C-alpha cells in the first residue's frame, strides 16, 4: 500500500534547506559564539533524517549517494590530522594557528586551523549519525 504524502514531502524539501543553511551558519560562527562542528553536524544530520522520514531510504540514498562510513573516516583524518599537525611545528598538541586575510567576497576575515578541525568533527557527526540511522532503517 502506497501512501500519498505530497504535503509532507513538499514541506520537507523547503524545511531541509532552511535547516541545512542554518547548520552551515552555525558551523562558521562557531569560533566566536556557541556552535561549530558538533552542533552544525547535528543540525545537518537532523535535516537528512527529516528527508528519510518524508521519503524512503532508497530514494534518499539515490539522491545522496554518499558512503557515510567514508565520510566519518575523512572527518577523523581531518580532526586528528589538524590536532596532530602541531607536533611537527614543535608546539603543544592541539595548538591552532590563525591570521587575518582580505578575501575578495568576504573582505577582512580571520582564518583558523581550528576550522579544519571543526570540519572534521562536522563530518564525523554527520557520517556516524547517518551510518547508524541507515543501518537501523535498512533492516527488513
Short mmCIF file of C-alpha atoms in Angstrom, two decimals:
data_model
loop_
_atom_site.label_atom_id
_atom_site.label_comp_id
_atom_site.label_asym_id
_atom_site.label_seq_id
_atom_site.Cartn_x
_atom_site.Cartn_y
_atom_site.Cartn_z
CA UNK A 1 0.00 0.00 0.00
CA UNK A 2 1.48 3.31 -1.07
CA UNK A 3 0.54 6.45 0.82
CA UNK A 4 0.28 9.90 -0.69
CA UNK A 5 2.48 12.24 1.36
CA UNK A 6 2.58 15.21 -1.01
CA UNK A 7 2.25 17.84 1.73
CA UNK A 8 4.90 16.22 3.94
CA UNK A 9 7.35 15.75 1.06
CA UNK A 10 6.87 19.28 -0.30
CA UNK A 11 7.27 20.83 3.14
CA UNK A 12 10.33 18.66 3.82
CA UNK A 13 12.06 19.92 0.68
CA UNK A 14 11.74 23.51 1.91
CA UNK A 15 12.49 22.84 5.58
CA UNK A 16 15.53 20.69 4.67
CA UNK A 17 17.27 23.64 3.02
CA UNK A 18 16.38 26.00 5.87
CA UNK A 19 17.86 23.62 8.45
CA UNK A 20 20.88 22.87 6.25
CA UNK A 21 21.68 26.55 5.67
CA UNK A 22 21.29 27.24 9.38
CA UNK A 23 23.71 24.39 10.13
CA UNK A 24 26.29 25.93 7.78
CA UNK A 25 25.80 29.29 9.54
CA UNK A 26 26.25 27.64 12.96
CA UNK A 27 29.38 25.90 11.68
CA UNK A 28 31.01 29.14 10.53
CA UNK A 29 30.15 31.26 13.59
CA UNK A 30 31.24 28.53 16.00
CA UNK A 31 34.65 30.10 16.64
CA UNK A 32 33.22 33.20 18.26
CA UNK A 33 29.81 32.07 19.57
CA UNK A 34 28.37 28.71 20.67
CA UNK A 35 28.22 26.26 17.81
CA UNK A 36 30.81 24.84 15.48
CA UNK A 37 31.35 21.42 14.01
CA UNK A 38 29.40 19.36 16.51
CA UNK A 39 26.22 21.44 16.58
CA UNK A 40 26.38 22.07 12.82
CA UNK A 41 26.79 18.34 12.25
CA UNK A 42 23.79 17.56 14.45
CA UNK A 43 21.66 20.07 12.54
CA UNK A 44 22.74 18.62 9.18
CA UNK A 45 22.02 15.11 10.46
CA UNK A 46 18.57 16.18 11.61
CA UNK A 47 17.84 17.70 8.19
CA UNK A 48 18.89 14.46 6.49
CA UNK A 49 16.82 12.39 8.94
CA UNK A 50 13.84 14.58 8.06
CA UNK A 51 14.41 13.58 4.41
CA UNK A 52 14.49 9.94 5.47
CA UNK A 53 11.18 10.34 7.31
CA UNK A 54 9.43 12.02 4.39
CA UNK A 55 10.88 9.79 1.67
CA UNK A 56 12.07 6.21 1.82
CA UNK A 57 15.65 5.08 2.42
CA UNK A 58 16.29 4.04 -1.19
CA UNK A 59 15.14 7.42 -2.57
CA UNK A 60 17.43 9.34 -0.23
CA UNK A 61 20.35 7.01 -0.97
CA UNK A 62 19.78 7.54 -4.70
CA UNK A 63 19.62 11.32 -4.23
CA UNK A 64 22.63 11.48 -1.87
CA UNK A 65 24.96 8.66 -2.98
CA UNK A 66 27.44 9.00 -0.12
CA UNK A 67 29.01 6.19 1.83
CA UNK A 68 28.71 7.74 5.28
CA UNK A 69 31.34 5.39 6.73
CA UNK A 70 33.87 7.02 4.39
CA UNK A 71 32.55 10.48 5.39
CA UNK A 72 33.24 9.53 9.03
CA UNK A 73 36.76 8.34 8.16
CA UNK A 74 37.54 11.57 6.26
CA UNK A 75 36.31 13.57 9.25
CA UNK A 76 38.52 11.60 11.63
CA UNK A 77 41.56 12.16 9.41
CA UNK A 78 40.86 15.91 9.27
CA UNK A 79 40.27 16.27 13.01
CA UNK A 80 43.19 14.13 14.14
CA UNK A 81 45.48 15.48 11.42
CA UNK A 82 44.81 19.09 12.39
CA UNK A 83 45.29 18.35 16.08
CA UNK A 84 48.48 16.35 15.45
CA UNK A 85 50.00 18.79 12.96
CA UNK A 86 51.11 20.99 15.85
CA UNK A 87 53.64 18.31 16.84
CA UNK A 88 55.51 18.85 13.56
CA UNK A 89 55.91 22.56 14.39
CA UNK A 90 57.25 21.80 17.89
CA UNK A 91 54.29 23.35 19.69
CA UNK A 92 51.90 21.67 22.15
CA UNK A 93 49.24 19.24 20.90
CA UNK A 94 46.06 20.98 19.64
CA UNK A 95 47.78 24.34 19.14
CA UNK A 96 46.00 26.16 16.34
CA UNK A 97 47.22 28.93 14.07
CA UNK A 98 45.26 31.90 12.72
CA UNK A 99 45.82 35.05 10.72
CA UNK A 100 43.81 37.87 9.18
CA UNK A 101 43.30 37.91 5.41
CA UNK A 102 41.46 40.05 2.90
CA UNK A 103 39.30 37.80 0.75
CA UNK A 104 37.52 39.01 -2.41
CA UNK A 105 33.89 38.47 -1.40
CA UNK A 106 34.27 38.39 2.38
CA UNK A 107 36.60 41.33 2.98
CA UNK A 108 38.80 41.31 6.07
CA UNK A 109 38.43 37.94 7.76
CA UNK A 110 40.29 35.76 10.21
CA UNK A 111 41.11 32.19 9.14
CA UNK A 112 41.85 29.49 11.73
CA UNK A 113 43.20 25.98 11.53
CA UNK A 114 40.54 25.23 14.15
CA UNK A 115 38.03 25.49 11.30
CA UNK A 116 39.63 22.45 9.65
CA UNK A 117 39.29 20.60 12.96
CA UNK A 118 35.63 21.67 13.18
CA UNK A 119 35.06 20.44 9.62
CA UNK A 120 36.41 17.06 10.71
CA UNK A 121 34.08 16.99 13.71
CA UNK A 122 31.19 18.04 11.45
CA UNK A 123 31.88 15.15 9.05
CA UNK A 124 32.29 12.63 11.89
CA UNK A 125 28.96 13.62 13.45
CA UNK A 126 27.07 13.54 10.13
CA UNK A 127 28.74 10.32 8.98
CA UNK A 128 28.32 8.43 12.24
CA UNK A 129 24.72 9.53 12.76
CA UNK A 130 23.63 8.60 9.26
CA UNK A 131 25.54 5.33 9.28
CA UNK A 132 23.63 4.34 12.42
CA UNK A 133 20.28 5.54 11.07
CA UNK A 134 20.77 3.80 7.71
CA UNK A 135 21.84 0.55 9.35
CA UNK A 136 18.77 0.61 11.61
CA UNK A 137 16.42 1.68 8.81
CA UNK A 138 17.89 -0.76 6.30
CA UNK A 139 16.82 -3.83 8.27
CA UNK A 140 13.77 -5.55 6.81
#
